[in-house]
Amino acid sequence: MVKKSVLRILLVFVSSSFFTNTLAELRIEITQGLDNATKIAIVPFVWKGKRMPPVKIDEIVSADLTISGRFEAIDQAQMLSYPEEESQVFVRDWRMLGVEYLVFGRIEPDGVMVKLNFEMFDIAKGTTVLSQSILGLPNELRDMAHYVSDQVYKEVTGTEGAFSTEIMYVTVEENADSRLFSLNIADSDGRNVRQILESDEPLLSATWSPDGRFVSYVSFEREGRPAIYLHELKSNNRQVLTSFSGLNGAPAFSPDGKKIALVLSKDGNPDIYIMELQSRKLRRVTRHYGIDTEPSWSADGESIIFTSNRGGQPQIYQLRLEDFQIQRLTFEGDYNAKASLLRDGSALVMVHRREGVFHIAMLDLRNGRLNVLTETSLDESPSVAPNGSLVIYATQYRGEGILATVSVDGLLKFRLPSSSGDVREPAWSPKTKKSFNPLD
Amino acid sequence: MNFHRIQRLLGTGLSAIFLVGCASQEPEYTGPSEPIEESFVEEQTAEPVGPRVESGKLVVSSSDSMGISETLGGIFLFDFDQAVVRRSGHAELDKHASALSGDRYLRARLEGHADERGTREYNLALGERRANAVRAYLVAQGASNSQIEVISYGEEKPFNTMHNESGWAQNRRVEIVYR
């Protein structure tokens, strides 16, 4: 009986993964990694189940760490042995290969669940530095693998990883006389793509609620007119939040998830409004004949960062909601837009034009220093990972729209091309997709 | 039923579809001053009465010679980060305004667009400014606000998908679409 239900779960898993393969996956390519990447060996994990494992945990962990740019995972064919426990580790063999860390593990059925044990061995110290067991459902093996990657990453680098997060983005297929827009969510490694919405009218500005349960976006699906939608991911239920005449754009959830800042031009020109989600009450918070758009919130929810051309060109301003005081934040360059604050409020990430080329830049608000992070062009839509160390953005590569990521220190750079069509409008999920509690 | 019969039955209708098909696939931009279907429209028009709408475009009787009709250019271009109607477009816009003021049942949608440079939401705002500028011009020339709807598509619906200056120049535009 138990066996049957496991089989059924596996079947569902296999068929759903078959379905997702029909959607364009994103492939991650490192364009700039660290010179002194940490050499790590991810040994094939022992699989105690009867059938072949649907996914290979060690391969996912190895790919995750490699595409982080901070690790070099050695080829499994180079390994002299595949240890399953600490007593089987011959330190000298691994030293010879220049390996600094060794990760091995075991997966076995546990009732209807799957139990994963993994350990990390520090070759220099000669001891195990990480050892955990976690339980998950058979269809959560990918998530469990990303969890392992996060633990390894944190142990070695001392900072949180972003492997268990998701990325939402828009793809556009250009046909002879039509365009097909699609809103998708993928795991942060570009796999496991799920489609949220498809439309032959524009879709843009998708953003996550802080708890990751809802998304909001602008869709022109109703007679080619824009409306802001609130969409619950689990149920696929959605509602129109605003569909006024004129612009309905740039939704941004407040940090407590109770409000959405958005842009309407119903009163004459683009201004920023705040909608209380419970009551749907609207409050206008900017009032200027210029363009005010692209609101984002400070982490404390007490101010809003936005783009305005009130000074003649688009620049970034901060609005304090308590007294409506507005302060200009950017002065370098003639086009700064779509800014968001890092969670600690120390810096802005934004689109910045330099010598006619659009880049992603970071402005350190403590010392006023502006750091251009990207060398690509036509860069837009920056979105910061929940760990605060990576920025995903949209750019052009060989004439196609693709996503790319860059670390906030500018040292690591990646491209995420899609197997088909233009990709744009990335939004990094605000928290980990699935967390596992280590067993004692 | 043989092919010739079908051809006779469909006659010019078929060739019209063919012409329009060619027009939409033509990669070269011909601009508002040279409407592609003009020659065909001239042949087909018997006696022009007020303006009429053909696939979103407005066909009016020409002001200089009786009995000849003309399809009005529906695309107006703008400079980067600007929402000022170019002087070169005024003459054509005047014709739209006079058609709109002459027939209060005419309804036009002004679709504002931007090139791909800069951010998407800012470009939506910019596209709206451009469409509003065209609306203000038309209203000043006698059209009524209630006849005109403004929608901005920002950079979402490029006319030309090339990522260069000539592509961008064609994408910074307002299109007048009649319904």
PDB file of C-alpha atoms in Angstrom, chain A residues 10 36 68-69 75 136 211 240 270 280 290 299-300 309 311 331 334 379 383 395:
ATOM      1  CA  LEU A  10       7.011   9.246  -8.495  1.00  0.00           C
ATOM      2  CA  ASN A  36      40.784  31.378  -6.673  1.00  0.00           C
ATOM      3  CA  SER A  68      27.906  30.199  -8.185  1.00  0.00           C
ATOM      4  CA  GLY A  69      31.336  31.084  -9.604  1.00  0.00           C
ATOM      5  CA  ASP A  75      34.816  15.773 -12.349  1.00  0.00           C
ATOM      6  CA  GLY A 136      11.399  15.371   2.047  1.00  0.00           C
ATOM      7  CA  ASP A 211       5.790  35.848   1.645  1.00  0.00           C
ATOM      8  CA  VAL A 240      -7.802  42.969 -11.058  1.00  0.00           C
ATOM      9  CA  PRO A 270       1.824  59.406 -13.919  1.00  0.00           C
ATOM     10  CA  ARG A 280      -8.600  48.388  -1.802  1.00  0.00           C
ATOM     11  CA  GLY A 290       6.421  65.171 -14.382  1.00  0.00           C
ATOM     12  CA  ALA A 299      12.824  47.736   4.279  1.00  0.00           C
ATOM     13  CA  ASP A 300      11.067  49.560   7.135  1.00  0.00           C
ATOM     14  CA  ASN A 309      11.852  63.281 -14.462  1.00  0.00           C
ATOM     15  CA  GLY A 311      14.363  67.606 -12.698  1.00  0.00           C
ATOM     16  CA  PHE A 331      23.126  63.180  -9.269  1.00  0.00           C
ATOM     17  CA  ASP A 334      21.583  61.785 -17.062  1.00  0.00           C
ATOM     18  CA  ASP A 379      20.589  46.473 -19.252  1.00  0.00           C
ATOM     19  CA  SER A 383      16.268  42.515  -9.030  1.00  0.00           C
ATOM     20  CA  THR A 395      20.128  42.477 -21.156  1.00  0.00           C
TER      21      THR A 395
END
